[in-house]
PDB file of C-alpha atoms and ligand atoms in Angstrom:
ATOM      1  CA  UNK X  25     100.115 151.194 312.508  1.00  0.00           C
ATOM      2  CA  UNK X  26     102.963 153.339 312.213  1.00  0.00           C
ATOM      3  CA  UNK X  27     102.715 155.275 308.996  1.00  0.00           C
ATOM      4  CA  UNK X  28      99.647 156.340 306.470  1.00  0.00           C
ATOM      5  CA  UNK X  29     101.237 155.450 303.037  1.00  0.00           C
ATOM      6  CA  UNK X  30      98.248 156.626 300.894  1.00  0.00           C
ATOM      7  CA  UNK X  31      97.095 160.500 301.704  1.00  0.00           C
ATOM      8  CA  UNK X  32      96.178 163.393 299.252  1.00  0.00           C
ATOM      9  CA  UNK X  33      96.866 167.197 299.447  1.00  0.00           C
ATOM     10  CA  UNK X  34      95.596 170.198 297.519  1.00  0.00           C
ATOM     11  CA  UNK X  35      97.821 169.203 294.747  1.00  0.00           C
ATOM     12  CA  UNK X  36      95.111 166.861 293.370  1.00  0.00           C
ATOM     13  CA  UNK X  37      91.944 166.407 295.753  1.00  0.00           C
ATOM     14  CA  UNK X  38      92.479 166.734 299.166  1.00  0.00           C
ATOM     15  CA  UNK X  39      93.600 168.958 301.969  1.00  0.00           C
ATOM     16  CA  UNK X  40      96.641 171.471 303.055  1.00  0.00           C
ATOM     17  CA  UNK X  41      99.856 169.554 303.514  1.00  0.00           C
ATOM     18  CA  UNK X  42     100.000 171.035 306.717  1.00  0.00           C
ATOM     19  CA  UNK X  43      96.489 170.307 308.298  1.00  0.00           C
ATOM     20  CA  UNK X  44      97.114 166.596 306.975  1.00  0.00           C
ATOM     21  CA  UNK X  45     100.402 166.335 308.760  1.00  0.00           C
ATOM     22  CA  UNK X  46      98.519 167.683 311.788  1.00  0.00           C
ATOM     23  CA  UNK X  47      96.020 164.908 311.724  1.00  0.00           C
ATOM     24  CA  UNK X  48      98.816 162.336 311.549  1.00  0.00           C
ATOM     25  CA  UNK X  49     100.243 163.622 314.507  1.00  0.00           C
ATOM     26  CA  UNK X  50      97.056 163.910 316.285  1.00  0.00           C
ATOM     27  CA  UNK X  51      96.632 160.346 315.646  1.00  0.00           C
ATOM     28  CA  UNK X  52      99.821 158.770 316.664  1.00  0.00           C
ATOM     29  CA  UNK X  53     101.484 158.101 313.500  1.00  0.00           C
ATOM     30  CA  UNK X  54     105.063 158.262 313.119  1.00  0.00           C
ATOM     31  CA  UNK X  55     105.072 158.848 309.146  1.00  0.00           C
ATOM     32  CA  UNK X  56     102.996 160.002 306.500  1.00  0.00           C
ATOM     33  CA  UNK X  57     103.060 159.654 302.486  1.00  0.00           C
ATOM     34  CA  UNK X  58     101.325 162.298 300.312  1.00  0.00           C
ATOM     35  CA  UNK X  59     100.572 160.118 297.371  1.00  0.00           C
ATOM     36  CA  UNK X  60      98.105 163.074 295.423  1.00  0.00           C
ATOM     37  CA  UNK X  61      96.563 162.012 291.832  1.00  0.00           C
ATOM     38  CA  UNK X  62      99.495 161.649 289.073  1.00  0.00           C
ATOM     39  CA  UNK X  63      97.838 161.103 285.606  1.00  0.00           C
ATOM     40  CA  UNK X  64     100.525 160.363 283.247  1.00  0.00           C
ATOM     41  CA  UNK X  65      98.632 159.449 280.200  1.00  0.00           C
ATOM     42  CA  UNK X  66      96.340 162.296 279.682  1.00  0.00           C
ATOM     43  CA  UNK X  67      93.059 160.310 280.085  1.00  0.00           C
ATOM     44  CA  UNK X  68      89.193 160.971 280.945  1.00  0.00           C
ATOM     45  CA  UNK X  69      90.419 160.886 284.864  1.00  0.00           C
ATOM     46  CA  UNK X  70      93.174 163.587 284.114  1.00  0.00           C
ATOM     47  CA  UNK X  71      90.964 165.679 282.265  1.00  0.00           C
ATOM     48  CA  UNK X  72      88.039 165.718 284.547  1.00  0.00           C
ATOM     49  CA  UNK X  73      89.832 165.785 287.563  1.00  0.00           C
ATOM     50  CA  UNK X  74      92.646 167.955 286.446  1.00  0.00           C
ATOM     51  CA  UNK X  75      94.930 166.208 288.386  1.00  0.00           C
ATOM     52  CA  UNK X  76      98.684 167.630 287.408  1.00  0.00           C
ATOM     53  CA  UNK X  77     101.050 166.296 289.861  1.00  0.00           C
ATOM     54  CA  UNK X  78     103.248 165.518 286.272  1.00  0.00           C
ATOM     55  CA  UNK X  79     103.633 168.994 286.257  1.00  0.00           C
ATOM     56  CA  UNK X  80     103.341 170.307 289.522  1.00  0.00           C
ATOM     57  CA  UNK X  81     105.111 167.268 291.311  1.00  0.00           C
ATOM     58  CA  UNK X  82     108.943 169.607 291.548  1.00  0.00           C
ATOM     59  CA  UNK X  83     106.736 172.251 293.555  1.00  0.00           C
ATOM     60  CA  UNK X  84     104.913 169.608 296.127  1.00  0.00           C
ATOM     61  CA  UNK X  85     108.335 168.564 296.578  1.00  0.00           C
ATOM     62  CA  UNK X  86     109.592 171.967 297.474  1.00  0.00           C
ATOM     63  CA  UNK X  87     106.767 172.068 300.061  1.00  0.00           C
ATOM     64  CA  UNK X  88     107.423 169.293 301.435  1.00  0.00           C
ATOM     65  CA  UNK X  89     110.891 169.879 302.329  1.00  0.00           C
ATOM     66  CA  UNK X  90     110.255 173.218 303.460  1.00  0.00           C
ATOM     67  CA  UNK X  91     107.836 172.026 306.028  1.00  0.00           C
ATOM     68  CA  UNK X  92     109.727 168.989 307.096  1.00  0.00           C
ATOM     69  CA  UNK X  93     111.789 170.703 309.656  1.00  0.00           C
ATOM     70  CA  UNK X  94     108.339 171.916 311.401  1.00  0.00           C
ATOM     71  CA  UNK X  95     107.038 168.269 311.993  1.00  0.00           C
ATOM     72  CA  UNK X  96     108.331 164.801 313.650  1.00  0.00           C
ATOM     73  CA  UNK X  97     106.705 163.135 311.440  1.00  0.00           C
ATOM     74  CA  UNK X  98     108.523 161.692 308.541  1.00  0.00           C
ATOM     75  CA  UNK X  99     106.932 162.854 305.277  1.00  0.00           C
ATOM     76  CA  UNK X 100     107.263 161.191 302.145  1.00  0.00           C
ATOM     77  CA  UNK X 101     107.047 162.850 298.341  1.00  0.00           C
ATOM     78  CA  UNK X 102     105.262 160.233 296.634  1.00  0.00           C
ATOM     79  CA  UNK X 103     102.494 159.641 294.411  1.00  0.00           C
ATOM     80  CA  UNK X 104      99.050 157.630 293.374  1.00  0.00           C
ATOM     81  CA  UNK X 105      99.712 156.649 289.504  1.00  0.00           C
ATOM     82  CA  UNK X 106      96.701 155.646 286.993  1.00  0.00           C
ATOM     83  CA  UNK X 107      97.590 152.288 285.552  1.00  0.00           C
ATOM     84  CA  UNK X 108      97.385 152.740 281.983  1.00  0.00           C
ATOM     85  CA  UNK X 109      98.337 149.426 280.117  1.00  0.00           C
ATOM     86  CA  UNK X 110      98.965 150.534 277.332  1.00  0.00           C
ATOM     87  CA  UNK X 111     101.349 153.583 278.328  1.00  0.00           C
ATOM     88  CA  UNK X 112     103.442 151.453 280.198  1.00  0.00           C
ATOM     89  CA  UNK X 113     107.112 152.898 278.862  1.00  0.00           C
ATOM     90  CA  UNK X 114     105.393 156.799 279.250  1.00  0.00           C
ATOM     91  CA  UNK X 115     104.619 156.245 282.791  1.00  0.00           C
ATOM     92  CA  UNK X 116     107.913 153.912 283.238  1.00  0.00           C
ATOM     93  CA  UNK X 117     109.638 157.278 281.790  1.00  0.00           C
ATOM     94  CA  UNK X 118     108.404 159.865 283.784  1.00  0.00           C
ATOM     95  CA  UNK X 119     108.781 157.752 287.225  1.00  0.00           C
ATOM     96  CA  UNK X 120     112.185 157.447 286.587  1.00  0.00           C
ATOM     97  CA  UNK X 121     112.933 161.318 285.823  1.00  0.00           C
ATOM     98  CA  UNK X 122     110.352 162.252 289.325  1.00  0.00           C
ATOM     99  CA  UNK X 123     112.116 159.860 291.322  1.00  0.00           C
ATOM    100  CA  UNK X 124     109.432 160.149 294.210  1.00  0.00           C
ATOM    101  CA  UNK X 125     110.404 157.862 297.457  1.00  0.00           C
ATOM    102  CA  UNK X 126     107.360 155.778 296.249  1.00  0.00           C
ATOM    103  CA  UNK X 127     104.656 155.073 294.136  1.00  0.00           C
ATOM    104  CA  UNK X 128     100.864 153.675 294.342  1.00  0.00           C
ATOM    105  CA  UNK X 129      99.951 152.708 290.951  1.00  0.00           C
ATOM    106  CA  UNK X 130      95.833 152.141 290.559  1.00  0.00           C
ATOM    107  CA  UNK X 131      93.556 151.018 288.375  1.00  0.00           C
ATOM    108  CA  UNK X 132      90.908 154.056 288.033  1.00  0.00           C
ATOM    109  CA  UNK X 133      89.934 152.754 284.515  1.00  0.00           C
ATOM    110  CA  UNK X 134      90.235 149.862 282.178  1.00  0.00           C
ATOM    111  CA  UNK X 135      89.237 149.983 277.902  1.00  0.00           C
ATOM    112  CA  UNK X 136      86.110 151.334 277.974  1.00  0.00           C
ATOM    113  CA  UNK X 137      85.502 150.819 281.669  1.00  0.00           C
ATOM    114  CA  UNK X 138      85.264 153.705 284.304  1.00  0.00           C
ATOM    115  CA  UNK X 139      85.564 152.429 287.922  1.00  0.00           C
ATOM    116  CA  UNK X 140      85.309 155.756 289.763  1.00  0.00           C
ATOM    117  CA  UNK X 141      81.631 156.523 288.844  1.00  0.00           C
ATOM    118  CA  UNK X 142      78.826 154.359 288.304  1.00  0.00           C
ATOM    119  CA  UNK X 143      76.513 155.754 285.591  1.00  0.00           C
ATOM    120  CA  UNK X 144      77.948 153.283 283.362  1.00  0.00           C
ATOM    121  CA  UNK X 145      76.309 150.270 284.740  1.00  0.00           C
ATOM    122  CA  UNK X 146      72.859 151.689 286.160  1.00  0.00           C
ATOM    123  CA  UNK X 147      71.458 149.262 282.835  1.00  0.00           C
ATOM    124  CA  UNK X 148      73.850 146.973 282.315  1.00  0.00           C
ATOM    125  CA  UNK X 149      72.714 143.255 282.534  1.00  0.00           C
ATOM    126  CA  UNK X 150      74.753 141.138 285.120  1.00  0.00           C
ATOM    127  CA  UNK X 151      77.060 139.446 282.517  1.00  0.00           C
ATOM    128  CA  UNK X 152      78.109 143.044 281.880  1.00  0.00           C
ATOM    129  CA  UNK X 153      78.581 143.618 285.457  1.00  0.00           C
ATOM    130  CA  UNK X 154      80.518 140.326 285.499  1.00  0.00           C
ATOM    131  CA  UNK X 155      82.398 141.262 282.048  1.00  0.00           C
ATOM    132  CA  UNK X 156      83.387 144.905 283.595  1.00  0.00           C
ATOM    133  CA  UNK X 157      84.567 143.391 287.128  1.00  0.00           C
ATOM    134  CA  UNK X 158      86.819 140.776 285.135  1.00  0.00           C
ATOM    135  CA  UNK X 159      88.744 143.884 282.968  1.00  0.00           C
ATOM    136  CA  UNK X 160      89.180 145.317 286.537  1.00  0.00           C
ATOM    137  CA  UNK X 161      91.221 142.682 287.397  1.00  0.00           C
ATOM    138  CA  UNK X 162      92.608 141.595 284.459  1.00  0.00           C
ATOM    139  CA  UNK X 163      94.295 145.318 284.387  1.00  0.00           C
ATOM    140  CA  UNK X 164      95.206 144.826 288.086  1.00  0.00           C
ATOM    141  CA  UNK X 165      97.314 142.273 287.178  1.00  0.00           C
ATOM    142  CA  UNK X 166      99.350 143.954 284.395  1.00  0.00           C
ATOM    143  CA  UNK X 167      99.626 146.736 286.795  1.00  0.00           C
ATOM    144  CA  UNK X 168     101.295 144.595 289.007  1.00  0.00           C
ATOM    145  CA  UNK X 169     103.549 142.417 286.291  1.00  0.00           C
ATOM    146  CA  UNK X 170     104.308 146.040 284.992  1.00  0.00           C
ATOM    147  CA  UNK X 171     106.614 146.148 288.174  1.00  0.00           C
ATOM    148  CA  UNK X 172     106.150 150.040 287.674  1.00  0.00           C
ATOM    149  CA  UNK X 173     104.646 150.339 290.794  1.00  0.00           C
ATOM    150  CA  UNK X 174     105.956 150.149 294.615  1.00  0.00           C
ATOM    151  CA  UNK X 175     102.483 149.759 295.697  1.00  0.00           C
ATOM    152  CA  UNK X 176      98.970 148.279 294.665  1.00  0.00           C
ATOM    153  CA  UNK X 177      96.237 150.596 295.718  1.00  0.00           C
ATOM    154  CA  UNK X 178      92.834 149.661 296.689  1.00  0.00           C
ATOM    155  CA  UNK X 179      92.834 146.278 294.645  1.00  0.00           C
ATOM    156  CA  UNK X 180      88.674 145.919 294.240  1.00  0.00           C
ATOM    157  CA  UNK X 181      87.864 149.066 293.922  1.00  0.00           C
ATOM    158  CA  UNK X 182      84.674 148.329 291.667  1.00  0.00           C
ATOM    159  CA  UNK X 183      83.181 147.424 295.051  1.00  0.00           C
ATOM    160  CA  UNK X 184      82.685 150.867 295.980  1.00  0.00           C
ATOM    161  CA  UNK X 185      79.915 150.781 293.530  1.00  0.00           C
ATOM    162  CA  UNK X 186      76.419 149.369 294.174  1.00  0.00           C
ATOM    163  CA  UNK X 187      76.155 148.234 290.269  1.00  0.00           C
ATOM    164  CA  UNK X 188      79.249 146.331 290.537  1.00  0.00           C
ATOM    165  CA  UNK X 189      79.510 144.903 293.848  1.00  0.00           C
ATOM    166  CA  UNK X 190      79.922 141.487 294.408  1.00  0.00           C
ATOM    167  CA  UNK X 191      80.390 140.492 290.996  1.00  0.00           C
ATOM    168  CA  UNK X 192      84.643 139.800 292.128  1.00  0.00           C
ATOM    169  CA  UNK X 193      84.824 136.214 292.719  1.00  0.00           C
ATOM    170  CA  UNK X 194      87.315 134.214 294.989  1.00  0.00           C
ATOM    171  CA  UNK X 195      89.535 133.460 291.371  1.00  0.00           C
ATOM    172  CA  UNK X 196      89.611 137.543 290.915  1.00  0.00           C
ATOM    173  CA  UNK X 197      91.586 137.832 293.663  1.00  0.00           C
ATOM    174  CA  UNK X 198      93.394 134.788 293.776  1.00  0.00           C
ATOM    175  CA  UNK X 199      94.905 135.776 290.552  1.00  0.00           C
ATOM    176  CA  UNK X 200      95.870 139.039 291.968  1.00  0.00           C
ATOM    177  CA  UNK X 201      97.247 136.584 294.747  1.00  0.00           C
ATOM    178  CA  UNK X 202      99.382 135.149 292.691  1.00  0.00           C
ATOM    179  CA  UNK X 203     100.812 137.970 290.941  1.00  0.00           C
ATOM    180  CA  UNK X 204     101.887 139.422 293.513  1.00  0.00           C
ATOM    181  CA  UNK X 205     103.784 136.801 295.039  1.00  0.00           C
ATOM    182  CA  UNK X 206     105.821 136.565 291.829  1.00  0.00           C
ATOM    183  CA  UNK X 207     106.619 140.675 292.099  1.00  0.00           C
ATOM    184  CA  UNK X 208     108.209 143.523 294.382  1.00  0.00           C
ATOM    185  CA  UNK X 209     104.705 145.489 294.485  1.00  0.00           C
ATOM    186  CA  UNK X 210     102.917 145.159 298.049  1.00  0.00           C
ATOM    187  CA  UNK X 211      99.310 145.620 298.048  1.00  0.00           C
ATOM    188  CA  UNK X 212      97.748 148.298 300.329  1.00  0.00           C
ATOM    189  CA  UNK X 213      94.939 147.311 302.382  1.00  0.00           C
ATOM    190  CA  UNK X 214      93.030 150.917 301.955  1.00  0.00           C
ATOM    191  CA  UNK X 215      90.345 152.566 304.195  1.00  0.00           C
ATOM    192  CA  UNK X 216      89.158 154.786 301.427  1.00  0.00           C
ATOM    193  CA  UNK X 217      85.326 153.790 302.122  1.00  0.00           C
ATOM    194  CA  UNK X 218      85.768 151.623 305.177  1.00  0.00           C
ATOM    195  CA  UNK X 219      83.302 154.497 307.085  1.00  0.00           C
ATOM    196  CA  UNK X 220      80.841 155.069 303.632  1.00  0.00           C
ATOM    197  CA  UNK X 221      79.165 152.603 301.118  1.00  0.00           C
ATOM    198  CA  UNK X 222      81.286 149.832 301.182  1.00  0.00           C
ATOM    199  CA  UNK X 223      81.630 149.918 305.035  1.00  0.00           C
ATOM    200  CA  UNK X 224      85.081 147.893 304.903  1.00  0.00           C
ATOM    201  CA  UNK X 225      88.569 147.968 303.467  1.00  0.00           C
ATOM    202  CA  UNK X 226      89.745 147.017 300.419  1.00  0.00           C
ATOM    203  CA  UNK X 227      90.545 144.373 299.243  1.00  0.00           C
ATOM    204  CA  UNK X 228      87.682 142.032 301.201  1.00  0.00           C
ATOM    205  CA  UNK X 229      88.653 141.002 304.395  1.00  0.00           C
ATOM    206  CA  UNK X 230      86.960 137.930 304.115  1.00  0.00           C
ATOM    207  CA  UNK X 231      89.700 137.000 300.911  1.00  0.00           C
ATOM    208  CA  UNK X 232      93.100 137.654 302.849  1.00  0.00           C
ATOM    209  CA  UNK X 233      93.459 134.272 303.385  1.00  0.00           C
ATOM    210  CA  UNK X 234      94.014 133.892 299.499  1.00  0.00           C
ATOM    211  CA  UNK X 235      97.219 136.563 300.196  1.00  0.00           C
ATOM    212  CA  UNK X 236      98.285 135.015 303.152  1.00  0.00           C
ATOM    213  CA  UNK X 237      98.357 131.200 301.109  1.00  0.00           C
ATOM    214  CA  UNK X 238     100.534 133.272 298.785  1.00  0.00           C
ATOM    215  CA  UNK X 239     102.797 134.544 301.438  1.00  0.00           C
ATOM    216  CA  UNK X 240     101.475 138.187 300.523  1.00  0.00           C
ATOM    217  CA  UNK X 241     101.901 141.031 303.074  1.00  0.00           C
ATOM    218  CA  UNK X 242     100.163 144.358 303.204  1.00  0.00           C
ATOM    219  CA  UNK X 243     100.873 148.270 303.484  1.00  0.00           C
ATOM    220  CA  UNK X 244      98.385 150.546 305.027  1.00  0.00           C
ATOM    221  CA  UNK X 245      96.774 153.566 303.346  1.00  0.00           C
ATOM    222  CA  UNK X 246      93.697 155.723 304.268  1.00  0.00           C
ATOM    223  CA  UNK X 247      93.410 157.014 301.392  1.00  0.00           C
ATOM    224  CA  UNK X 248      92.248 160.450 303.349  1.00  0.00           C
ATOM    225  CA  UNK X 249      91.467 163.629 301.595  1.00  0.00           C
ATOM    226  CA  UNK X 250      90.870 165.803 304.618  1.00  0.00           C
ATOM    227  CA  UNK X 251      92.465 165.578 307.954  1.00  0.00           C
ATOM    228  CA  UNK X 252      89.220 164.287 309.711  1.00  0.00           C
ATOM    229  CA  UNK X 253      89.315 161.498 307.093  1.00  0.00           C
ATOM    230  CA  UNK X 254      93.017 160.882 308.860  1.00  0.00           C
ATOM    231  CA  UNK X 255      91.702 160.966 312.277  1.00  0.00           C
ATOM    232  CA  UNK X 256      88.793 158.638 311.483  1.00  0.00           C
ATOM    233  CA  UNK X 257      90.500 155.766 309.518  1.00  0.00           C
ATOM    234  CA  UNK X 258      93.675 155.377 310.974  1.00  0.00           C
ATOM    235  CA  UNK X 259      92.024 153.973 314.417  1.00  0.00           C
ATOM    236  CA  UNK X 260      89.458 152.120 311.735  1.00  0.00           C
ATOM    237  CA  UNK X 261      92.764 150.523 310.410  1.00  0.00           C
ATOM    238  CA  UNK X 262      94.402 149.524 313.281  1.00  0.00           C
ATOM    239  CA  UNK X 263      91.179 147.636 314.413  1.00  0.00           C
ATOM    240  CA  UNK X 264      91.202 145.975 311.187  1.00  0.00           C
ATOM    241  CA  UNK X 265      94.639 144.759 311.518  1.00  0.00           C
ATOM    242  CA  UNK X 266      93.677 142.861 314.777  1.00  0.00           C
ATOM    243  CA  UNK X 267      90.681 141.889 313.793  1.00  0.00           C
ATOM    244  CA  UNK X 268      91.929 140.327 310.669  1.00  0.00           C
ATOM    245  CA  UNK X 269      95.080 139.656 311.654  1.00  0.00           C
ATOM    246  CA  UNK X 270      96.105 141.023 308.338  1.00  0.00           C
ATOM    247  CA  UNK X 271      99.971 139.688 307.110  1.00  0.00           C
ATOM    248  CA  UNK X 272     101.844 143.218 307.209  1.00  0.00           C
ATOM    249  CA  UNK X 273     104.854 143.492 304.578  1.00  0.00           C
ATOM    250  CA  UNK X 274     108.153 145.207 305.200  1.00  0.00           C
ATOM    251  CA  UNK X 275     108.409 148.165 302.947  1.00  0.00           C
ATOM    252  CA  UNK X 276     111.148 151.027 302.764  1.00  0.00           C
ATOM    253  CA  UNK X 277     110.050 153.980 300.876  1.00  0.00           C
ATOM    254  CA  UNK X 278     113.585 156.155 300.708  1.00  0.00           C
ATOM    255  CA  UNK X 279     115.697 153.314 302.779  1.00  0.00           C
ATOM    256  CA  UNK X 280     112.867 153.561 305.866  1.00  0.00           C
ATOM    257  CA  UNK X 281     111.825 150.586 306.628  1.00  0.00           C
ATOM    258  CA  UNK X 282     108.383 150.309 307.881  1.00  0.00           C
ATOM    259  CA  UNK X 283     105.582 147.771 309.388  1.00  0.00           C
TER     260      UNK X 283
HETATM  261 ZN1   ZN W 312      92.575 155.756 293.684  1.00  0.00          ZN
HETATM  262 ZN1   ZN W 313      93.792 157.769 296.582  1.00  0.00          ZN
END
């Protein structure tokens, strides 16, 4: 594992630029991409999180480039985008005009469905489990026939919850399988709870051959928000990709090509 393509700063929810770059170092990677919180749609996520890379995006980049020249690394200005289906031209709109050197688009939320806290489902039955799991990946799918995205990020993400784990089925992510093998986005395999609850990556380890049938290849994020996060889950990944002998994709974020 070369470079960290999923990272956030203090420009949504995570750490100093500079102490992440640190980490990265510290680590042994050769690249890093700060992909902080970009809500384009102005939804529930935006509004709690206050997440305003849309309007704070021109002065990450101008951080960026300033600290460039004090690192090795290489450090990419890109950026982790909400899926919103039905704000595909807005968000198609504004990545165009921000031009970052790449984007993660994610599926945070779905109709009436909230994937990033669990209170929702503490009484639902199991066929609403089921139901809310299926809109998951129904919208991961549009995300990735949207072709907005240069990226998929953590592609069964209701896992992280205890209410809605193992509800995804072997067909959920088949689907997803499929779709991707028809399109230019590359799923990430993503360490974002590989050391909490869920105690492994997403997607499920256990469903890559489904990708590989498809001829699918992978990206690696850790989704860190602190450098320790950095230092933790890049080694986590690496074991993963041995382990699993996950397919890795070619991908070149601003011409770079990396593995
Ligand atoms: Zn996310
Ligand atoms: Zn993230």
């Amino acid at each position: 594992m070369h470079a960290d393509l999923h990272a956030h700063t203090t420009y949504s929810d995570g750490s100093p630029l500079p102490e992440m770059c640190r980490a990265a170092e510290t680590v042994g990677l050769d690249a890093v991409g700060f992909t902080d919180h970009c809500i384009v749609v102005d939804d529930e996520f935006g509004r709690r999180e206050r997440y305003h890379l849309v309007e704070t995006y021109e002065r990450r980049r101008e951080a960026i480039e300033r600290f460039r020249p004090r690192t090795d690394l290489t450090v990419w200005d890109a950026a982790e985008v909400s899926y919103v289906a039905d704000a595909e031209a807005e968000t198609a709109d504004f990545l165009d005009a921000a031009g970052f050197d790449y984007t993660i688009g994610s599926v945070h939320f779905a109709g009436e469905y909230d994937y990033t806290t669990a209170s929702q489902y503490a009484d639902a039955s199991e066929a609403e489990r089921r139901a809310a799991v299926e809109r998951y990946f129904d919208a991961v799918v549009a995300a990735v026939d949207s072709e907005l995205f240069d990226v998929l990020g953590h592609l069964d993400l209701p896992e992280r919850m205890a209410a809605l784990r193992g509800h995804a089925r072997r067909s959920d992510y088949e689907r997803v399988a499929a779709a991707l093998s028809d399109s230019a986005t590359v799923p990430e395999i993503n360490a974002g709870r590989v050391h909490g609850s869920l105690g492994r990556v997403h997607p499920n380890p256990a469903m890559l051959d489904a990708f590989r049938e498809h001829g699918v290849g992978f990206v690696l994020g850790t989704d860190s928000h602190s450098p320790r996060e950095i230092e933790r889950r890049v080694p986590a990944l690496r074991e993963v990709v041995e382990t699993h002998d996950v397919p890795l994709a070619e991908f070149e974020p601003s011409a770079a090509v990396v593995r």
